[in-house]
PDB file of C-alpha atoms in Angstrom:
ATOM      1  CA  MET A   1     -11.533  12.721  16.338  1.00  0.00           C
ATOM      2  CA  PHE A   2     -12.546   9.056  16.361  1.00  0.00           C
ATOM      3  CA  GLY A   3     -11.391   6.452  18.858  1.00  0.00           C
ATOM      4  CA  GLU A   4     -11.974   5.162  22.366  1.00  0.00           C
ATOM      5  CA  ILE A   5     -11.378   8.643  23.824  1.00  0.00           C
ATOM      6  CA  ALA A   6     -13.756  11.282  22.501  1.00  0.00           C
ATOM      7  CA  VAL A   7     -12.042  14.335  21.003  1.00  0.00           C
ATOM      8  CA  THR A   8     -13.915  17.414  19.823  1.00  0.00           C
ATOM      9  CA  PRO A   9     -13.240  19.309  16.577  1.00  0.00           C
ATOM     10  CA  HIS A  10     -12.319  22.339  18.717  1.00  0.00           C
ATOM     11  CA  GLU A  11      -9.567  20.367  20.471  1.00  0.00           C
ATOM     12  CA  VAL A  12      -8.268  19.128  17.140  1.00  0.00           C
ATOM     13  CA  ALA A  13      -8.193  22.657  15.720  1.00  0.00           C
ATOM     14  CA  ASN A  14      -6.403  24.011  18.798  1.00  0.00           C
ATOM     15  CA  THR A  15      -3.848  21.221  18.688  1.00  0.00           C
ATOM     16  CA  LEU A  16      -3.080  21.822  15.017  1.00  0.00           C
ATOM     17  CA  ALA A  17      -2.789  25.565  15.629  1.00  0.00           C
ATOM     18  CA  ASN A  18      -0.408  24.978  18.532  1.00  0.00           C
ATOM     19  CA  ARG A  19       1.767  22.466  16.739  1.00  0.00           C
ATOM     20  CA  LEU A  20       1.833  23.929  13.242  1.00  0.00           C
ATOM     21  CA  LEU A  21       1.468  27.658  13.828  1.00  0.00           C
ATOM     22  CA  GLY A  22       3.106  28.056  17.241  1.00  0.00           C
ATOM     23  CA  PHE A  23      -0.031  29.221  19.057  1.00  0.00           C
ATOM     24  CA  ASP A  24      -0.632  28.613  22.759  1.00  0.00           C
ATOM     25  CA  LEU A  25      -4.313  27.730  22.786  1.00  0.00           C
ATOM     26  CA  PRO A  26      -5.730  25.788  25.741  1.00  0.00           C
ATOM     27  CA  VAL A  27      -5.763  22.016  25.183  1.00  0.00           C
ATOM     28  CA  ASP A  28      -5.511  19.210  27.712  1.00  0.00           C
ATOM     29  CA  PRO A  29      -1.921  17.843  27.370  1.00  0.00           C
ATOM     30  CA  ILE A  30      -3.088  14.237  27.299  1.00  0.00           C
ATOM     31  CA  ARG A  31      -5.629  14.914  24.564  1.00  0.00           C
ATOM     32  CA  GLU A  32      -3.115  16.962  22.628  1.00  0.00           C
ATOM     33  CA  GLY A  33      -0.681  14.039  22.796  1.00  0.00           C
ATOM     34  CA  ILE A  34      -3.372  11.647  21.575  1.00  0.00           C
ATOM     35  CA  ILE A  35      -4.291  13.905  18.675  1.00  0.00           C
ATOM     36  CA  TRP A  36      -0.800  14.818  17.520  1.00  0.00           C
ATOM     37  CA  HIS A  37       1.443  11.876  18.396  1.00  0.00           C
ATOM     38  CA  TYR A  38      -1.028   9.019  17.951  1.00  0.00           C
ATOM     39  CA  ARG A  39      -4.004   9.800  15.730  1.00  0.00           C
ATOM     40  CA  LEU A  40      -2.614  12.364  13.298  1.00  0.00           C
ATOM     41  CA  SER A  41       0.633  10.453  12.685  1.00  0.00           C
ATOM     42  CA  ARG A  42      -1.406   7.284  12.212  1.00  0.00           C
ATOM     43  CA  ALA A  43      -3.720   9.013   9.725  1.00  0.00           C
ATOM     44  CA  ALA A  44      -0.744  10.450   7.816  1.00  0.00           C
ATOM     45  CA  VAL A  45       0.857   7.014   7.457  1.00  0.00           C
ATOM     46  CA  ALA A  46      -2.489   5.479   6.446  1.00  0.00           C
ATOM     47  CA  VAL A  47      -2.930   8.063   3.680  1.00  0.00           C
ATOM     48  CA  CYS A  48       0.632   7.503   2.407  1.00  0.00           C
ATOM     49  CA  ALA A  49       0.242   3.719   2.481  1.00  0.00           C
ATOM     50  CA  GLY A  50      -3.119   3.743   0.711  1.00  0.00           C
ATOM     51  CA  ALA A  51      -1.848   6.126  -1.959  1.00  0.00           C
ATOM     52  CA  SER A  52       1.278   3.999  -2.489  1.00  0.00           C
ATOM     53  CA  LEU A  53      -0.649   0.754  -2.934  1.00  0.00           C
ATOM     54  CA  ALA A  54      -3.153   2.388  -5.294  1.00  0.00           C
ATOM     55  CA  ILE A  55      -0.349   3.820  -7.432  1.00  0.00           C
ATOM     56  CA  CYS A  56       1.264   0.375  -7.567  1.00  0.00           C
ATOM     57  CA  GLY A  57      -2.015  -1.119  -8.754  1.00  0.00           C
ATOM     58  CA  VAL A  58      -2.407   1.455 -11.532  1.00  0.00           C
ATOM     59  CA  VAL A  59       1.169   0.958 -12.762  1.00  0.00           C
ATOM     60  CA  LEU A  60       1.138  -2.849 -12.675  1.00  0.00           C
ATOM     61  CA  GLN A  61      -2.253  -3.108 -14.380  1.00  0.00           C
ATOM     62  CA  ALA A  62      -1.015  -0.838 -17.164  1.00  0.00           C
ATOM     63  CA  LEU A  63       2.357  -2.536 -17.647  1.00  0.00           C
ATOM     64  CA  LEU A  64       0.927  -6.054 -17.608  1.00  0.00           C
ATOM     65  CA  ARG A  65      -2.394  -5.176 -19.287  1.00  0.00           C
ATOM     66  CA  ASN A  66      -4.098  -7.342 -16.719  1.00  0.00           C
ATOM     67  CA  PRO A  67      -6.910  -6.101 -14.450  1.00  0.00           C
ATOM     68  CA  LEU A  68      -5.858  -8.493 -11.669  1.00  0.00           C
ATOM     69  CA  ALA A  69      -2.309  -7.158 -11.341  1.00  0.00           C
ATOM     70  CA  GLU A  70      -1.423  -5.671  -7.959  1.00  0.00           C
ATOM     71  CA  PRO A  71       1.518  -6.014  -5.511  1.00  0.00           C
ATOM     72  CA  TYR A  72      -0.216  -8.633  -3.367  1.00  0.00           C
ATOM     73  CA  LEU A  73      -1.048 -10.895  -6.292  1.00  0.00           C
ATOM     74  CA  LEU A  74       2.373 -10.599  -7.939  1.00  0.00           C
ATOM     75  CA  GLY A  75       4.212 -11.753  -4.833  1.00  0.00           C
ATOM     76  CA  ILE A  76       5.917  -8.427  -4.115  1.00  0.00           C
ATOM     77  CA  SER A  77       4.051  -7.965  -0.823  1.00  0.00           C
ATOM     78  CA  ALA A  78       4.819 -11.534   0.218  1.00  0.00           C
ATOM     79  CA  GLY A  79       8.512 -11.082  -0.548  1.00  0.00           C
ATOM     80  CA  ALA A  80       8.636  -7.784   1.347  1.00  0.00           C
ATOM     81  CA  SER A  81       6.941  -9.468   4.317  1.00  0.00           C
ATOM     82  CA  THR A  82       9.495 -12.276   4.282  1.00  0.00           C
ATOM     83  CA  GLY A  83      12.381  -9.820   4.213  1.00  0.00           C
ATOM     84  CA  ALA A  84      10.958  -7.721   7.036  1.00  0.00           C
ATOM     85  CA  VAL A  85      10.137 -10.725   9.216  1.00  0.00           C
ATOM     86  CA  THR A  86      13.599 -12.187   8.620  1.00  0.00           C
ATOM     87  CA  VAL A  87      15.198  -9.003   9.938  1.00  0.00           C
ATOM     88  CA  ILE A  88      12.825  -8.835  12.915  1.00  0.00           C
ATOM     89  CA  VAL A  89      13.158 -12.460  13.996  1.00  0.00           C
ATOM     90  CA  LEU A  90      16.724 -13.329  13.021  1.00  0.00           C
ATOM     91  CA  SER A  91      18.245  -9.864  13.603  1.00  0.00           C
ATOM     92  CA  LEU A  92      20.326 -10.005  10.445  1.00  0.00           C
ATOM     93  CA  GLY A  93      23.394  -7.795  10.354  1.00  0.00           C
ATOM     94  CA  ALA A  94      23.508  -7.686  14.159  1.00  0.00           C
ATOM     95  CA  GLY A  95      20.812  -5.010  14.091  1.00  0.00           C
ATOM     96  CA  ALA A  96      22.521  -2.943  11.378  1.00  0.00           C
ATOM     97  CA  LEU A  97      19.970  -3.970   8.734  1.00  0.00           C
ATOM     98  CA  THR A  98      16.698  -2.082   9.142  1.00  0.00           C
ATOM     99  CA  VAL A  99      13.247  -3.553   8.650  1.00  0.00           C
ATOM    100  CA  SER A 100      12.742  -1.274   5.640  1.00  0.00           C
ATOM    101  CA  ALA A 101      15.970  -2.523   4.036  1.00  0.00           C
ATOM    102  CA  GLY A 102      14.952  -6.114   4.674  1.00  0.00           C
ATOM    103  CA  ALA A 103      11.509  -5.496   3.187  1.00  0.00           C
ATOM    104  CA  PHE A 104      13.006  -3.921   0.075  1.00  0.00           C
ATOM    105  CA  ALA A 105      15.461  -6.795  -0.336  1.00  0.00           C
ATOM    106  CA  GLY A 106      12.602  -9.278  -0.012  1.00  0.00           C
ATOM    107  CA  ALA A 107      10.472  -7.363  -2.510  1.00  0.00           C
ATOM    108  CA  ALA A 108      13.367  -7.250  -4.993  1.00  0.00           C
ATOM    109  CA  LEU A 109      14.032 -10.964  -4.537  1.00  0.00           C
ATOM    110  CA  ALA A 110      10.357 -11.802  -5.051  1.00  0.00           C
ATOM    111  CA  PHE A 111      10.201  -9.641  -8.154  1.00  0.00           C
ATOM    112  CA  ALA A 112      13.333 -11.293  -9.564  1.00  0.00           C
ATOM    113  CA  PHE A 113      11.881 -14.743  -8.855  1.00  0.00           C
ATOM    114  CA  VAL A 114       8.572 -13.897 -10.542  1.00  0.00           C
ATOM    115  CA  ALA A 115      10.320 -12.308 -13.541  1.00  0.00           C
ATOM    116  CA  ILE A 116      12.669 -15.269 -14.083  1.00  0.00           C
ATOM    117  CA  LEU A 117       9.855 -17.793 -13.719  1.00  0.00           C
ATOM    118  CA  ALA A 118       7.456 -15.832 -15.951  1.00  0.00           C
ATOM    119  CA  PHE A 119       9.828 -15.050 -18.798  1.00  0.00           C
ATOM    120  CA  GLY A 120      11.455 -18.447 -18.590  1.00  0.00           C
ATOM    121  CA  SER A 121       8.050 -20.022 -19.214  1.00  0.00           C
ATOM    122  CA  GLY A 122       7.012 -17.832 -22.125  1.00  0.00           C
ATOM    123  CA  GLY A 123       6.728 -14.277 -20.877  1.00  0.00           C
ATOM    124  CA  GLY A 124       3.024 -13.596 -21.437  1.00  0.00           C
ATOM    125  CA  THR A 125       1.003 -11.563 -18.964  1.00  0.00           C
ATOM    126  CA  ASP A 126      -0.891 -14.675 -17.929  1.00  0.00           C
ATOM    127  CA  ARG A 127       2.442 -16.310 -17.125  1.00  0.00           C
ATOM    128  CA  ILE A 128       3.409 -13.325 -14.981  1.00  0.00           C
ATOM    129  CA  ILE A 129       0.184 -13.644 -12.966  1.00  0.00           C
ATOM    130  CA  LEU A 130       0.718 -17.387 -12.496  1.00  0.00           C
ATOM    131  CA  ALA A 131       4.346 -16.813 -11.525  1.00  0.00           C
ATOM    132  CA  GLY A 132       3.185 -14.166  -9.057  1.00  0.00           C
ATOM    133  CA  ILE A 133       0.793 -16.620  -7.430  1.00  0.00           C
ATOM    134  CA  ALA A 134       3.605 -19.162  -7.144  1.00  0.00           C
ATOM    135  CA  GLY A 135       5.904 -16.500  -5.694  1.00  0.00           C
ATOM    136  CA  SER A 136       3.280 -15.442  -3.166  1.00  0.00           C
ATOM    137  CA  GLN A 137       2.850 -19.011  -1.961  1.00  0.00           C
ATOM    138  CA  LEU A 138       6.599 -19.565  -1.769  1.00  0.00           C
ATOM    139  CA  PHE A 139       7.370 -16.419   0.214  1.00  0.00           C
ATOM    140  CA  ASN A 140       4.333 -16.806   2.461  1.00  0.00           C
ATOM    141  CA  ALA A 141       5.564 -20.304   3.261  1.00  0.00           C
ATOM    142  CA  ALA A 142       9.054 -18.942   3.953  1.00  0.00           C
ATOM    143  CA  THR A 143       7.599 -16.333   6.308  1.00  0.00           C
ATOM    144  CA  SER A 144       5.583 -18.974   8.164  1.00  0.00           C
ATOM    145  CA  PHE A 145       8.648 -21.212   8.454  1.00  0.00           C
ATOM    146  CA  ILE A 146      10.788 -18.419   9.910  1.00  0.00           C
ATOM    147  CA  VAL A 147       8.104 -17.423  12.400  1.00  0.00           C
ATOM    148  CA  THR A 148       7.274 -20.933  13.578  1.00  0.00           C
ATOM    149  CA  SER A 149      10.884 -22.116  13.795  1.00  0.00           C
ATOM    150  CA  SER A 150      12.652 -19.060  15.216  1.00  0.00           C
ATOM    151  CA  ALA A 151      10.221 -16.568  16.744  1.00  0.00           C
ATOM    152  CA  THR A 152       9.192 -16.463  20.377  1.00  0.00           C
ATOM    153  CA  ALA A 153       5.526 -16.679  21.327  1.00  0.00           C
ATOM    154  CA  GLU A 154       5.381 -12.912  21.846  1.00  0.00           C
ATOM    155  CA  GLN A 155       7.107 -12.237  18.514  1.00  0.00           C
ATOM    156  CA  THR A 156       4.766 -14.659  16.740  1.00  0.00           C
ATOM    157  CA  ARG A 157       1.656 -12.918  18.030  1.00  0.00           C
ATOM    158  CA  GLY A 158       2.943  -9.473  17.087  1.00  0.00           C
ATOM    159  CA  ILE A 159       4.131 -10.559  13.643  1.00  0.00           C
ATOM    160  CA  MET A 160       0.893 -12.330  12.765  1.00  0.00           C
ATOM    161  CA  PHE A 161      -1.114  -9.241  13.704  1.00  0.00           C
ATOM    162  CA  TRP A 162       1.335  -7.041  11.772  1.00  0.00           C
ATOM    163  CA  LEU A 163       1.209  -9.232   8.665  1.00  0.00           C
ATOM    164  CA  LEU A 164      -2.519  -8.544   8.395  1.00  0.00           C
ATOM    165  CA  GLY A 165      -1.798  -4.824   8.417  1.00  0.00           C
ATOM    166  CA  SER A 166      -1.391  -2.818  11.593  1.00  0.00           C
ATOM    167  CA  LEU A 167      -1.108   0.920  12.104  1.00  0.00           C
ATOM    168  CA  GLY A 168      -0.970   0.624  15.873  1.00  0.00           C
ATOM    169  CA  GLY A 169       2.738   1.292  16.284  1.00  0.00           C
ATOM    170  CA  VAL A 170       3.306   3.983  13.663  1.00  0.00           C
ATOM    171  CA  ARG A 171       4.556   7.433  14.657  1.00  0.00           C
ATOM    172  CA  TRP A 172       5.890  10.542  12.926  1.00  0.00           C
ATOM    173  CA  PRO A 173       9.243   8.968  11.906  1.00  0.00           C
ATOM    174  CA  ASP A 174       7.255   6.418   9.882  1.00  0.00           C
ATOM    175  CA  ALA A 175       5.355   9.235   8.190  1.00  0.00           C
ATOM    176  CA  GLY A 176       8.711  10.910   7.527  1.00  0.00           C
ATOM    177  CA  LEU A 177       9.759   7.779   5.629  1.00  0.00           C
ATOM    178  CA  ALA A 178       6.497   7.169   3.776  1.00  0.00           C
ATOM    179  CA  PHE A 179       5.662  10.706   2.662  1.00  0.00           C
ATOM    180  CA  PRO A 180       8.749  11.510   0.543  1.00  0.00           C
ATOM    181  CA  VAL A 181       8.683   8.045  -1.020  1.00  0.00           C
ATOM    182  CA  VAL A 182       5.067   8.312  -2.165  1.00  0.00           C
ATOM    183  CA  LEU A 183       5.551  11.931  -3.265  1.00  0.00           C
ATOM    184  CA  LEU A 184       8.538  11.055  -5.462  1.00  0.00           C
ATOM    185  CA  ALA A 185       6.750   7.989  -6.839  1.00  0.00           C
ATOM    186  CA  LEU A 186       3.647  10.025  -7.647  1.00  0.00           C
ATOM    187  CA  ALA A 187       5.711  12.654  -9.446  1.00  0.00           C
ATOM    188  CA  TYR A 188       7.582  10.064 -11.489  1.00  0.00           C
ATOM    189  CA  CYS A 189       4.419   8.162 -12.424  1.00  0.00           C
ATOM    190  CA  LEU A 190       2.796  11.379 -13.598  1.00  0.00           C
ATOM    191  CA  TYR A 191       5.924  12.035 -15.654  1.00  0.00           C
ATOM    192  CA  ARG A 192       5.471   8.581 -17.233  1.00  0.00           C
ATOM    193  CA  ALA A 193       1.687   8.898 -17.615  1.00  0.00           C
ATOM    194  CA  ARG A 194       1.810   9.105 -21.418  1.00  0.00           C
ATOM    195  CA  ALA A 195       4.053   6.035 -21.569  1.00  0.00           C
ATOM    196  CA  LEU A 196       1.541   4.148 -19.407  1.00  0.00           C
ATOM    197  CA  ASP A 197      -1.220   5.253 -21.794  1.00  0.00           C
ATOM    198  CA  ALA A 198       0.837   3.802 -24.640  1.00  0.00           C
ATOM    199  CA  PHE A 199       1.264   0.482 -22.835  1.00  0.00           C
ATOM    200  CA  ALA A 200      -2.517   0.081 -22.906  1.00  0.00           C
ATOM    201  CA  PHE A 201      -2.198  -0.693 -26.621  1.00  0.00           C
ATOM    202  CA  GLY A 202       0.610  -3.221 -26.156  1.00  0.00           C
ATOM    203  CA  GLU A 203       4.388  -3.131 -26.094  1.00  0.00           C
ATOM    204  CA  ASP A 204       4.737  -2.942 -29.873  1.00  0.00           C
ATOM    205  CA  ALA A 205       2.409   0.034 -30.075  1.00  0.00           C
ATOM    206  CA  ALA A 206       4.233   1.720 -27.201  1.00  0.00           C
ATOM    207  CA  ALA A 207       7.586   1.212 -28.927  1.00  0.00           C
ATOM    208  CA  SER A 208       6.196   2.620 -32.181  1.00  0.00           C
ATOM    209  CA  LEU A 209       5.118   5.726 -30.266  1.00  0.00           C
ATOM    210  CA  GLY A 210       8.693   6.306 -29.115  1.00  0.00           C
ATOM    211  CA  VAL A 211       8.546   4.689 -25.668  1.00  0.00           C
ATOM    212  CA  ASP A 212      11.724   2.955 -24.504  1.00  0.00           C
ATOM    213  CA  VAL A 213       9.753  -0.107 -23.437  1.00  0.00           C
ATOM    214  CA  THR A 214      12.514  -1.999 -21.621  1.00  0.00           C
ATOM    215  CA  ARG A 215      13.759   1.002 -19.676  1.00  0.00           C
ATOM    216  CA  VAL A 216      10.313   2.211 -18.660  1.00  0.00           C
ATOM    217  CA  ARG A 217       9.228  -1.247 -17.529  1.00  0.00           C
ATOM    218  CA  ILE A 218      12.345  -1.745 -15.413  1.00  0.00           C
ATOM    219  CA  GLU A 219      12.030   1.692 -13.824  1.00  0.00           C
ATOM    220  CA  LEU A 220       8.340   1.323 -13.040  1.00  0.00           C
ATOM    221  CA  PHE A 221       8.668  -2.237 -11.758  1.00  0.00           C
ATOM    222  CA  ALA A 222      11.492  -1.070  -9.472  1.00  0.00           C
ATOM    223  CA  LEU A 223       9.273   1.803  -8.337  1.00  0.00           C
ATOM    224  CA  THR A 224       6.430  -0.536  -7.393  1.00  0.00           C
ATOM    225  CA  ALA A 225       8.886  -2.746  -5.498  1.00  0.00           C
ATOM    226  CA  MET A 226      10.152   0.297  -3.573  1.00  0.00           C
ATOM    227  CA  LEU A 227       6.640   1.511  -2.740  1.00  0.00           C
ATOM    228  CA  THR A 228       5.481  -1.936  -1.670  1.00  0.00           C
ATOM    229  CA  ALA A 229       8.584  -2.508   0.458  1.00  0.00           C
ATOM    230  CA  THR A 230       8.081   0.845   2.176  1.00  0.00           C
ATOM    231  CA  VAL A 231       4.440   0.139   2.977  1.00  0.00           C
ATOM    232  CA  VAL A 232       5.069  -3.426   4.167  1.00  0.00           C
ATOM    233  CA  SER A 233       7.990  -2.386   6.369  1.00  0.00           C
ATOM    234  CA  ILE A 234       5.755   0.140   8.144  1.00  0.00           C
ATOM    235  CA  ILE A 235       2.291  -1.438   8.382  1.00  0.00           C
ATOM    236  CA  GLY A 236       2.595  -4.992   7.017  1.00  0.00           C
ATOM    237  CA  ALA A 237       0.905  -6.544   4.003  1.00  0.00           C
ATOM    238  CA  VAL A 238      -2.472  -5.047   3.093  1.00  0.00           C
ATOM    239  CA  GLY A 239      -4.426  -6.452   0.198  1.00  0.00           C
ATOM    240  CA  PHE A 240      -7.197  -5.212  -2.104  1.00  0.00           C
ATOM    241  CA  VAL A 241      -6.239  -1.507  -2.058  1.00  0.00           C
ATOM    242  CA  GLY A 242      -4.049  -1.827  -5.143  1.00  0.00           C
ATOM    243  CA  LEU A 243      -6.692  -3.937  -6.863  1.00  0.00           C
ATOM    244  CA  VAL A 244      -9.965  -2.176  -6.079  1.00  0.00           C
ATOM    245  CA  ILE A 245      -9.042   1.517  -6.069  1.00  0.00           C
ATOM    246  CA  PRO A 246      -7.631   1.708  -9.637  1.00  0.00           C
ATOM    247  CA  HIS A 247     -10.733  -0.047 -11.014  1.00  0.00           C
ATOM    248  CA  ALA A 248     -13.075   2.261  -9.104  1.00  0.00           C
ATOM    249  CA  MET A 249     -11.213   5.386 -10.237  1.00  0.00           C
ATOM    250  CA  ARG A 250     -10.975   4.153 -13.828  1.00  0.00           C
ATOM    251  CA  PHE A 251     -14.755   3.865 -13.746  1.00  0.00           C
ATOM    252  CA  LEU A 252     -15.063   7.460 -12.451  1.00  0.00           C
ATOM    253  CA  VAL A 253     -12.318   9.418 -14.269  1.00  0.00           C
ATOM    254  CA  GLY A 254     -11.568   7.259 -17.298  1.00  0.00           C
ATOM    255  CA  PRO A 255      -8.446   5.404 -18.455  1.00  0.00           C
ATOM    256  CA  SER A 256      -6.135   8.389 -19.022  1.00  0.00           C
ATOM    257  CA  HIS A 257      -3.256   7.850 -16.591  1.00  0.00           C
ATOM    258  CA  GLY A 258      -2.678  11.552 -16.021  1.00  0.00           C
ATOM    259  CA  ARG A 259      -6.015  11.695 -14.199  1.00  0.00           C
ATOM    260  CA  LEU A 260      -6.119   8.074 -13.074  1.00  0.00           C
ATOM    261  CA  ILE A 261      -2.860   8.166 -11.104  1.00  0.00           C
ATOM    262  CA  LEU A 262      -3.864  11.298  -9.156  1.00  0.00           C
ATOM    263  CA  ALA A 263      -7.400  10.063  -8.515  1.00  0.00           C
ATOM    264  CA  SER A 264      -6.187   6.639  -7.387  1.00  0.00           C
ATOM    265  CA  ALA A 265      -3.581   8.110  -5.043  1.00  0.00           C
ATOM    266  CA  LEU A 266      -6.182  10.358  -3.432  1.00  0.00           C
ATOM    267  CA  ALA A 267      -8.856   7.656  -3.209  1.00  0.00           C
ATOM    268  CA  GLY A 268      -6.369   5.077  -1.905  1.00  0.00           C
ATOM    269  CA  GLY A 269      -5.271   7.418   0.861  1.00  0.00           C
ATOM    270  CA  VAL A 270      -8.841   8.222   1.884  1.00  0.00           C
ATOM    271  CA  PHE A 271      -9.861   4.548   1.744  1.00  0.00           C
ATOM    272  CA  MET A 272      -6.971   3.454   3.974  1.00  0.00           C
ATOM    273  CA  ALA A 273      -7.595   6.259   6.477  1.00  0.00           C
ATOM    274  CA  LEU A 274     -11.282   5.327   6.720  1.00  0.00           C
ATOM    275  CA  ALA A 275     -10.370   1.641   7.044  1.00  0.00           C
ATOM    276  CA  ASP A 276      -8.088   2.516   9.960  1.00  0.00           C
ATOM    277  CA  VAL A 277     -10.868   4.460  11.678  1.00  0.00           C
ATOM    278  CA  LEU A 278     -13.248   1.526  11.244  1.00  0.00           C
ATOM    279  CA  SER A 279     -10.636  -0.913  12.572  1.00  0.00           C
ATOM    280  CA  ARG A 280     -10.737   0.976  15.872  1.00  0.00           C
ATOM    281  CA  LEU A 281     -14.523   1.365  16.062  1.00  0.00           C
ATOM    282  CA  VAL A 282     -16.007  -1.956  14.866  1.00  0.00           C
ATOM    283  CA  LEU A 283     -15.263  -3.849  18.086  1.00  0.00           C
ATOM    284  CA  PRO A 284     -15.353  -1.717  21.254  1.00  0.00           C
ATOM    285  CA  GLY A 285     -12.141  -2.072  23.223  1.00  0.00           C
ATOM    286  CA  GLN A 286     -10.353  -3.906  20.405  1.00  0.00           C
ATOM    287  CA  VAL A 287      -8.424  -2.911  17.302  1.00  0.00           C
ATOM    288  CA  LEU A 288      -8.751  -5.062  14.190  1.00  0.00           C
ATOM    289  CA  PRO A 289      -5.909  -5.371  11.676  1.00  0.00           C
ATOM    290  CA  VAL A 290      -6.502  -2.790   8.963  1.00  0.00           C
ATOM    291  CA  GLY A 291      -6.003  -5.488   6.310  1.00  0.00           C
ATOM    292  CA  VAL A 292      -9.128  -7.226   7.589  1.00  0.00           C
ATOM    293  CA  ILE A 293     -11.181  -4.074   7.009  1.00  0.00           C
ATOM    294  CA  THR A 294      -9.774  -3.455   3.518  1.00  0.00           C
ATOM    295  CA  ALA A 295     -10.597  -7.039   2.545  1.00  0.00           C
ATOM    296  CA  LEU A 296     -14.105  -6.952   4.038  1.00  0.00           C
ATOM    297  CA  PHE A 297     -14.954  -3.802   2.119  1.00  0.00           C
ATOM    298  CA  GLY A 298     -12.673  -4.262  -0.871  1.00  0.00           C
ATOM    299  CA  ALA A 299     -13.934  -7.683  -1.944  1.00  0.00           C
ATOM    300  CA  PRO A 300     -17.643  -6.706  -2.225  1.00  0.00           C
ATOM    301  CA  VAL A 301     -16.739  -3.431  -3.960  1.00  0.00           C
ATOM    302  CA  PHE A 302     -14.590  -5.297  -6.452  1.00  0.00           C
ATOM    303  CA  GLY A 303     -17.470  -7.689  -7.050  1.00  0.00           C
ATOM    304  CA  VAL A 304     -19.795  -4.760  -7.782  1.00  0.00           C
ATOM    305  CA  ILE A 305     -17.251  -3.259 -10.190  1.00  0.00           C
ATOM    306  CA  LEU A 306     -16.933  -6.569 -12.024  1.00  0.00           C
ATOM    307  CA  TRP A 307     -20.694  -6.936 -12.222  1.00  0.00           C
ATOM    308  CA  ARG A 308     -21.249  -3.424 -13.573  1.00  0.00           C
ATOM    309  CA  SER A 309     -18.492  -3.831 -16.169  1.00  0.00           C
ATOM    310  CA  ARG A 310     -19.629  -7.279 -17.348  1.00  0.00           C
ATOM    311  CA  GLY A 311     -20.849  -5.881 -20.675  1.00  0.00           C
ATOM    312  CA  ALA A 312     -17.908  -3.555 -21.303  1.00  0.00           C
ATOM    313  CA  LYS A 313     -15.819  -5.602 -23.721  1.00  0.00           C
TER     314      LYS A 313
END
């Protein structure tokens, strides 16, 4: 309902009835197009993206036993951005390589770089975080180099806006890509919820409880790379969702991953959808990148969470 053009709940209900149930209720065609093709598809992608990033945050924080772990910090988002921008600007594969494939390749490359650097320097979780910071800087620099050296002025403007997170160009085909990916990832993470609970006590404890530590880590790291690549290829790099939402939900529902994964996916989707609405309403006549909104709200919320948990050790 929210945007520059006012839409009533009645028009929304009629549009949904017409499109989903085959009714023929009276709705202005222009407003119906705005509701169905623009706003609802945008909201669907926002929910999928927010849920995906929140799930990634839960998984990475459990595997690494580090409260700061999330795709943005570990360089996966930066690598996915580099891959996507490379495809957009340089048209690799003569157009045969899609942006999603480029983003996934970049995410995989960034993950491999971080893993090699981290385990080559000792392998502790602190080393992984430091390697992730180094990877983020490296791939962000690579993205900037590609844009400044090869992109046109029009491409540069669009890419810079997209890199901050933009839902402006998404449509139903994007939702058709994002929805099955997040649904499969959610199902698999719930299947591995007990293994993630075991990781909270360390790798040795997890192994003693019958968890195939190496296999589970590889599968879940690959899953986070896939989710991050999917989100980045559609809306760009959005920070703070994967960091803030798991902490907030852990505070509300507890550390059990069976509940935490579901709660984080739901809260992440709602948070991203609300951030998208705010991005269109904060400045009349302008649309802010959704990543700006998530950072403006996510950083203070994370600060409050840290402050309230200062004695919980």
